[in-house]
Amino acid sequence: MKASPFQVVLTAIFIIALVGGVIVLALTKAKNGSVNSVTVVIWGTMDTAAFNDSVSNLTLGTNGYKIEYIQKIEAAFDQDLIEALASGVGPDAILLPQDKIIKYRDKILPFSYNIMPLRDFKDTFIQEAELYIDSEGVVALPFTVDPLVMYWNRDSLTNIGESLPPKTWDQFITLVPRLSVKDANSNILKSGVALGEFKNITNAFEIISAILLQAGSPITQYGPDGLMGALSPTLATIGAVNFYTDFANPLKPDYSWNRALINSRDMFASGDLAFYFGFASEMSKIRDRNSNLNFDVTYFPQPKGASILTTFGKMQGLAVLKSSQNQASAVSLLIAMTAPDTINLLSSRTGLPPVRRSMLVADPKDPYQAIFYNSALRAKAWVDPNSSNSRAAFQNMIESITSGEAGVGDAITIAGKSLRN
């Protein structure tokens, strides 16, 4: 039976559509296969087992991503990366700490706002993540955040009749003198808090940063000539630095620390320090050091009546390097690594709060995690032009004041001028 012209046309259209569908499917599979079959090399300082466990959902099956993660010692990371890039054998991507954004900015390929719209970025990630935003796009996708919190010795507070830790600095300074124990020669035997000095205070740089941010100082800011120090001797900044250094002044009622004491985290673990400012990631280290220590964790104290709650947060983001030969694969992988499933695995494996806003609305069953989650929302940091120089500037500022070598205003001015590349 001879087919009608209509049947011939209809059959032709069906065959063309079928062939077209097969071609599209084949191209899609080929594209996905080419992206996923390329091994993406990532460098960072995160523990290898923790990293691999956190991305295990992305590497399963024949169509999974191929990831080679190389853990580097933090002290050697910069030199190793510079040498690798110079020899053309560097990684495709790195875990970029928030204090290294300026250091590596010229080596990073930003995620354009076509790929990661600014509105979507701000709605998805916590506020501190905005440090990774610049005029060309998103420098790195947030991966981890480690907020500064306050660990406290429950027995120390019980012994002075206090059941709860302080929420504000005003409450805090009334407790410290009652918690510090000195001998007849004013030698500190037990301390209320480790503040006032630098070398023997774990996280001194971050603690000072948090107090300055609470006082309203941006610490650095962009001007006509680029990033510059913004630390100046305003009333608020002088008050913040005086508050910090007073704890190392033997003439002040809240004197509780000096350079002769052991490291602050070790002293807390020994039971001789009532309050310790540490990061969420330090929980396991404290437990391992003294399994019998009766301690708890709460929020970093705030100024009385503060309208914006602030703490410091250490953040790491996922950044693609310009030198990568696998940029398309790296971009695809890093976006997948910041999806909810992977971030959930990461949080479960590391104990750190997630960087995604939507995941922080959950009420975790672990009481410690509840503090960490809320602290992640409060976390802030500042754009650091050179982390090594900045730490030295802060140390010089504090030690010149506590030694009497400089007045507070002059020390702050010198530190502000030192905040540069």
Coordinates of C-alpha atoms in Angstrom, one line a residue:
M1 CA 0.0 0.0 0.0
K2 CA 1.4 3.3 -1.1
A3 CA 1.9 5.8 1.7
S4 CA 0.2 9.2 1.4
P5 CA 2.3 12.4 1.3
F6 CA 1.2 13.2 4.8
Q7 CA 2.4 9.9 6.2
V8 CA 5.8 10.3 4.4
V9 CA 6.3 13.7 6.0
L10 CA 5.2 12.5 9.4
T11 CA 7.5 9.5 9.3
A12 CA 10.4 11.8 8.2
I13 CA 9.8 14.2 11.1
F14 CA 9.7 11.3 13.6
I15 CA 13.0 9.8 12.3
I16 CA 14.7 13.2 12.4
A17 CA 13.4 13.8 16.0
L18 CA 14.6 10.3 17.0
V19 CA 18.1 10.8 15.5
G20 CA 18.3 14.3 17.0
G21 CA 17.4 13.0 20.4
V22 CA 20.1 10.2 20.2
I23 CA 22.7 12.8 19.1
V24 CA 21.8 15.1 22.0
L25 CA 21.9 12.3 24.5
A26 CA 25.3 11.1 23.2
L27 CA 26.7 14.6 23.3
T28 CA 25.4 15.1 26.8
K29 CA 27.0 11.8 28.0
A30 CA 30.2 12.7 26.2
K31 CA 30.3 16.1 27.8
N32 CA 29.6 14.7 31.3
G33 CA 32.1 11.9 30.8
S34 CA 34.8 14.3 29.7
V35 CA 34.2 16.6 32.8
N36 CA 34.0 13.8 35.3
S37 CA 36.7 11.6 33.9
V38 CA 39.4 14.3 34.3
T39 CA 41.2 14.2 37.6
V40 CA 41.0 17.5 39.4
V41 CA 43.9 18.1 41.8
I42 CA 43.2 20.2 44.9
W43 CA 45.7 21.4 47.5
G44 CA 44.8 22.4 51.0
T45 CA 45.7 22.1 54.7
M46 CA 42.7 20.2 55.7
D47 CA 43.2 16.6 56.9
T48 CA 43.2 14.2 54.0
A49 CA 40.8 11.6 55.5
A50 CA 38.3 14.3 56.5
F51 CA 38.4 15.9 53.0
N52 CA 38.0 12.6 51.2
D53 CA 35.1 11.5 53.5
S54 CA 33.4 14.8 52.9
V55 CA 33.4 14.5 49.1
S56 CA 32.7 10.7 49.0
N57 CA 29.2 11.3 47.6
L58 CA 30.8 12.9 44.6
T59 CA 33.3 10.2 43.8
L60 CA 31.1 7.2 43.8
G61 CA 30.3 5.2 40.7
T62 CA 31.7 5.3 37.2
N63 CA 30.4 8.8 36.5
G64 CA 31.7 10.2 39.7
Y65 CA 34.3 13.0 39.8
K66 CA 38.0 12.1 39.9
I67 CA 39.5 14.1 42.8
E68 CA 43.1 14.0 44.0
Y69 CA 43.5 15.9 47.2
I70 CA 47.0 16.7 48.5
Q71 CA 47.3 17.9 52.1
K72 CA 50.0 20.4 52.7
I73 CA 51.6 21.5 56.0
E74 CA 50.3 25.1 56.6
A75 CA 53.8 26.5 57.2
A76 CA 55.0 25.1 53.8
F77 CA 51.9 25.7 51.7
D78 CA 52.8 29.1 50.3
Q79 CA 56.3 28.1 49.2
D80 CA 55.2 24.7 47.8
L81 CA 52.5 26.3 45.7
I82 CA 54.7 29.1 44.4
E83 CA 57.4 26.5 43.4
A84 CA 54.8 24.2 41.8
L85 CA 53.2 27.0 39.8
A86 CA 56.6 28.2 38.6
S87 CA 57.4 24.7 37.3
G88 CA 54.0 24.2 35.7
V89 CA 52.9 21.3 37.9
G90 CA 50.6 23.1 40.3
P91 CA 47.1 22.0 41.3
D92 CA 43.9 22.8 39.6
A93 CA 42.3 24.3 42.7
I94 CA 43.1 25.2 46.3
L95 CA 41.4 25.6 49.6
L96 CA 41.8 29.4 50.0
P97 CA 41.8 30.8 53.6
Q98 CA 40.2 34.2 54.0
D99 CA 43.5 35.7 55.0
K100 CA 45.2 34.7 51.8
I101 CA 42.7 36.2 49.3
I102 CA 45.0 39.2 48.4
K103 CA 48.1 37.0 48.4
Y104 CA 46.7 34.7 45.7
R105 CA 44.2 36.9 43.9
D106 CA 46.3 37.3 40.7
K107 CA 46.6 33.5 40.4
I108 CA 42.9 32.7 40.8
L109 CA 40.2 32.4 38.1
P110 CA 37.0 33.9 39.6
F111 CA 33.6 32.3 39.2
S112 CA 31.9 34.9 36.9
Y113 CA 28.6 36.3 38.0
N114 CA 27.0 34.5 35.0
I115 CA 27.9 31.2 36.7
M116 CA 27.4 32.4 40.3
P117 CA 25.0 35.3 40.4
L118 CA 25.8 37.8 43.2
R119 CA 22.2 37.6 44.6
D120 CA 22.3 33.8 44.7
F121 CA 25.7 33.9 46.4
K122 CA 24.6 36.2 49.1
D123 CA 21.4 34.3 49.7
T124 CA 23.2 31.0 49.8
F125 CA 26.2 31.6 52.0
I126 CA 26.9 33.2 55.4
Q127 CA 27.8 36.9 55.6
E128 CA 31.6 36.3 56.1
A129 CA 31.6 34.6 52.6
E130 CA 31.3 38.1 51.1
L131 CA 35.0 38.5 51.6
Y132 CA 35.4 36.4 48.5
I133 CA 33.4 38.9 46.3
D134 CA 35.2 41.3 44.0
S135 CA 34.4 43.2 40.8
E136 CA 35.3 40.3 38.5
G137 CA 33.3 37.6 40.3
V138 CA 33.4 35.2 43.2
V139 CA 37.1 34.5 44.0
A140 CA 36.3 31.3 45.9
L141 CA 33.2 29.3 46.9
P142 CA 32.9 29.0 50.7
F143 CA 33.6 25.5 52.0
T144 CA 34.3 25.7 55.8
V145 CA 33.9 28.2 58.6
D146 CA 35.4 27.8 62.0
P147 CA 33.9 30.4 64.4
L148 CA 35.6 31.8 67.6
V149 CA 33.7 30.8 70.7
M150 CA 34.3 30.8 74.5
Y151 CA 35.2 27.6 76.4
W152 CA 34.6 27.8 80.1
N153 CA 35.5 25.7 83.1
R154 CA 32.2 24.7 84.9
D155 CA 34.0 23.9 88.2
S156 CA 35.7 27.3 88.3
L157 CA 32.3 29.1 88.0
T158 CA 30.6 26.8 90.4
N159 CA 33.3 27.5 93.0
I160 CA 32.4 31.2 93.1
G161 CA 28.7 30.5 93.1
E162 CA 28.0 31.3 89.4
S163 CA 26.0 28.9 87.3
L164 CA 26.2 30.5 83.8
P165 CA 29.0 32.1 81.8
P166 CA 28.9 35.9 81.0
K167 CA 27.2 37.1 77.8
T168 CA 28.7 40.6 77.7
W169 CA 32.1 42.0 78.3
D170 CA 30.6 44.1 81.2
Q171 CA 29.6 40.8 83.0
F172 CA 32.9 39.3 82.0
I173 CA 35.1 41.8 83.7
T174 CA 33.2 41.5 87.0
L175 CA 33.9 37.8 87.1
V176 CA 37.6 37.6 86.1
P177 CA 38.9 39.1 89.4
R178 CA 36.9 36.6 91.4
L179 CA 38.3 33.7 89.3
S180 CA 41.9 34.6 89.3
V181 CA 44.0 33.3 92.2
K182 CA 47.4 34.9 93.2
D183 CA 50.0 34.2 95.8
A184 CA 51.4 36.6 98.3
N185 CA 53.8 38.0 95.7
S186 CA 51.0 38.5 93.2
N187 CA 52.1 35.5 91.1
I188 CA 49.1 34.2 89.1
L189 CA 48.3 30.6 90.1
K190 CA 44.9 30.4 88.5
S191 CA 43.7 32.8 85.8
G192 CA 40.2 34.0 85.0
V193 CA 41.1 34.6 81.3
A194 CA 44.1 34.8 79.0
L195 CA 44.0 38.3 77.5
G196 CA 46.4 41.2 77.4
E197 CA 49.5 39.6 75.9
F198 CA 50.3 37.9 72.6
K199 CA 52.9 35.2 72.4
N200 CA 51.5 32.8 75.0
I201 CA 47.8 33.4 74.1
T202 CA 46.5 30.9 71.5
N203 CA 44.5 32.8 68.9
A204 CA 45.6 36.2 70.2
F205 CA 45.5 37.7 66.7
E206 CA 41.9 36.5 66.1
I207 CA 40.7 37.6 69.5
I208 CA 42.1 41.1 69.0
S209 CA 40.5 41.1 65.5
A210 CA 37.1 40.2 66.9
I211 CA 37.3 42.9 69.6
L212 CA 38.3 45.5 67.0
L213 CA 35.5 44.5 64.7
Q214 CA 33.1 44.7 67.6
A215 CA 34.3 48.3 68.2
G216 CA 33.5 49.1 64.6
S217 CA 36.9 49.2 63.1
P218 CA 37.1 47.6 59.6
I219 CA 40.9 47.2 60.2
T220 CA 41.6 47.5 56.5
Q221 CA 39.6 49.1 53.7
Y222 CA 39.9 49.8 49.9
G223 CA 40.9 53.3 48.9
P224 CA 42.0 55.0 45.6
D225 CA 45.3 53.2 45.8
G226 CA 43.9 49.8 46.7
L227 CA 43.7 48.0 50.0
M228 CA 45.1 50.0 52.9
G229 CA 45.2 49.9 56.7
A230 CA 42.2 51.5 58.4
L231 CA 43.3 51.0 62.0
S232 CA 43.5 54.4 63.6
P233 CA 43.4 55.7 67.2
T234 CA 39.7 56.6 67.4
L235 CA 38.0 56.6 70.8
A236 CA 36.4 53.2 70.0
T237 CA 39.7 51.6 68.9
I238 CA 41.7 53.0 71.8
G239 CA 39.0 51.7 74.1
A240 CA 39.1 48.2 72.5
V241 CA 42.9 47.9 72.7
N242 CA 43.0 49.3 76.3
F243 CA 40.3 46.8 77.3
Y244 CA 42.5 43.9 75.9
T245 CA 45.8 45.0 77.4
D246 CA 44.4 45.9 80.9
F247 CA 44.2 42.1 81.6
A248 CA 48.1 42.1 81.6
N249 CA 48.4 45.2 83.7
P250 CA 49.3 44.4 87.4
L251 CA 47.8 47.7 88.5
K252 CA 44.4 46.9 87.1
P253 CA 41.7 44.9 89.1
D254 CA 41.2 42.5 86.2
Y255 CA 44.9 41.6 86.0
S256 CA 44.9 37.9 85.1
W257 CA 47.7 37.2 82.6
N258 CA 51.4 37.8 81.9
R259 CA 54.2 36.6 79.6
A260 CA 55.6 34.1 82.2
L261 CA 52.5 31.8 82.1
I262 CA 52.2 28.7 79.9
N263 CA 50.3 28.7 76.7
S264 CA 46.6 29.6 77.3
R265 CA 45.1 26.4 75.8
D266 CA 47.4 24.2 77.8
M267 CA 46.5 26.2 81.0
F268 CA 42.8 25.7 80.2
A269 CA 43.2 22.0 79.6
S270 CA 45.1 21.8 83.0
G271 CA 42.0 23.3 84.8
D272 CA 43.8 26.5 85.8
L273 CA 42.1 28.9 83.3
A274 CA 38.4 29.7 83.7
F275 CA 37.7 31.2 80.2
Y276 CA 39.5 30.2 77.0
F277 CA 38.8 31.8 73.6
G278 CA 39.2 29.1 70.9
F279 CA 37.7 27.9 67.7
A280 CA 35.0 25.3 67.2
S281 CA 37.6 23.0 65.7
E282 CA 39.5 22.9 69.0
M283 CA 36.8 21.0 70.9
S284 CA 38.3 17.6 70.2
K285 CA 41.8 18.8 71.0
I286 CA 40.7 20.0 74.5
R287 CA 38.9 16.8 75.2
D288 CA 41.9 14.7 74.1
R289 CA 44.2 16.8 76.3
N290 CA 42.2 16.2 79.5
S291 CA 39.2 13.9 79.3
N292 CA 38.3 14.7 82.9
L293 CA 38.0 18.5 82.4
N294 CA 34.5 19.7 83.2
F295 CA 34.0 22.3 80.6
D296 CA 31.4 23.8 78.3
V297 CA 31.2 26.2 75.4
T298 CA 29.3 29.4 74.7
Y299 CA 29.3 32.4 72.5
F300 CA 32.2 34.9 72.3
P301 CA 31.2 37.8 74.6
Q302 CA 29.6 40.9 73.1
P303 CA 29.6 44.6 74.1
K304 CA 26.7 45.6 76.2
G305 CA 23.7 46.6 74.1
A306 CA 25.4 45.6 70.8
S307 CA 23.0 45.7 67.9
I308 CA 25.1 43.5 65.8
L309 CA 26.5 40.3 67.3
T310 CA 30.0 39.6 66.1
T311 CA 32.7 37.0 66.4
F312 CA 35.7 36.1 64.3
G313 CA 35.6 33.2 61.8
K314 CA 38.3 31.4 60.0
M315 CA 37.0 30.5 56.5
Q316 CA 38.3 28.4 53.6
G317 CA 36.9 28.7 50.1
L318 CA 37.4 26.6 47.0
A319 CA 39.3 28.5 44.3
V320 CA 40.2 27.6 40.7
L321 CA 43.7 28.5 39.6
K322 CA 44.3 30.3 36.3
S323 CA 47.1 27.9 35.6
S324 CA 44.8 24.8 35.6
Q325 CA 44.6 22.8 32.4
N326 CA 41.2 21.5 33.6
Q327 CA 39.4 24.7 34.4
A328 CA 35.9 23.5 33.2
S329 CA 36.2 20.3 35.2
A330 CA 37.5 22.2 38.3
V331 CA 34.6 24.7 38.1
S332 CA 32.0 22.0 37.8
L333 CA 33.5 20.0 40.7
L334 CA 33.9 23.0 43.1
I335 CA 30.2 24.0 42.5
A336 CA 29.2 20.4 43.3
M337 CA 31.4 20.5 46.4
T338 CA 29.3 23.4 47.9
A339 CA 26.0 21.7 47.3
P340 CA 23.9 20.8 50.4
D341 CA 24.7 17.1 50.4
T342 CA 28.4 17.6 50.4
I343 CA 28.4 20.4 52.9
N344 CA 26.3 18.2 55.2
L345 CA 28.9 15.4 54.9
L346 CA 31.6 17.9 55.6
S347 CA 29.9 19.3 58.7
S348 CA 29.3 15.8 60.0
R349 CA 32.9 14.7 59.4
T350 CA 34.6 17.8 60.8
G351 CA 32.2 19.0 63.5
L352 CA 32.2 22.5 61.9
P353 CA 29.0 24.4 61.2
P354 CA 27.9 24.5 57.5
V355 CA 28.5 27.6 55.4
R356 CA 25.1 27.5 53.8
R357 CA 22.5 29.8 55.4
S358 CA 19.6 27.4 54.8
M359 CA 21.4 24.6 56.7
L360 CA 22.0 26.8 59.8
V361 CA 18.3 27.2 60.5
A362 CA 18.2 23.6 61.7
D363 CA 18.3 22.9 65.4
P364 CA 21.1 20.4 66.0
K365 CA 20.7 17.9 68.8
D366 CA 24.3 18.4 69.9
P367 CA 24.3 21.4 72.4
Y368 CA 27.8 22.3 71.3
Q369 CA 26.7 22.4 67.6
A370 CA 23.9 24.8 68.5
I371 CA 26.5 27.3 69.7
F372 CA 28.7 26.7 66.6
Y373 CA 25.8 27.1 64.2
N374 CA 24.7 30.5 65.6
S375 CA 28.3 31.6 65.9
A376 CA 28.8 30.9 62.2
L377 CA 26.0 33.4 61.4
R378 CA 27.9 36.0 63.6
A379 CA 31.3 35.3 62.1
K380 CA 33.2 38.0 60.4
A381 CA 36.8 38.7 59.3
W382 CA 38.7 41.3 57.4
V383 CA 40.6 41.5 54.1
D384 CA 44.2 40.8 55.2
P385 CA 46.9 42.2 52.8
N386 CA 49.6 40.0 54.2
S387 CA 48.8 37.6 57.1
S388 CA 52.4 37.3 58.3
N389 CA 53.0 41.0 58.4
S390 CA 49.6 41.6 60.0
R391 CA 50.3 39.2 62.9
A392 CA 53.6 40.8 63.5
A393 CA 51.9 44.2 63.5
F394 CA 49.4 43.1 66.1
Q395 CA 52.0 41.5 68.2
N396 CA 54.2 44.7 68.2
M397 CA 51.2 46.8 69.0
I398 CA 50.2 44.8 72.0
E399 CA 53.7 44.2 73.4
S400 CA 54.8 47.8 72.9
I401 CA 51.8 48.8 75.1
T402 CA 52.2 46.2 77.8
S403 CA 56.0 46.9 78.0
G404 CA 55.4 50.6 78.3
E405 CA 57.4 51.3 75.1
A406 CA 54.6 53.2 73.4
G407 CA 51.3 54.8 74.3
V408 CA 48.1 53.2 73.0
G409 CA 47.4 55.8 70.3
D410 CA 50.9 55.6 68.9
A411 CA 50.9 51.8 68.9
I412 CA 47.6 51.7 67.0
T413 CA 48.9 54.2 64.5
I414 CA 52.0 52.2 63.8
A415 CA 50.1 49.0 63.5
G416 CA 47.7 50.6 61.0
K417 CA 50.5 51.8 58.8
S418 CA 52.0 48.3 58.9
L419 CA 49.0 46.6 57.4
R420 CA 50.1 46.4 53.8
N421 CA 51.3 43.9 51.2

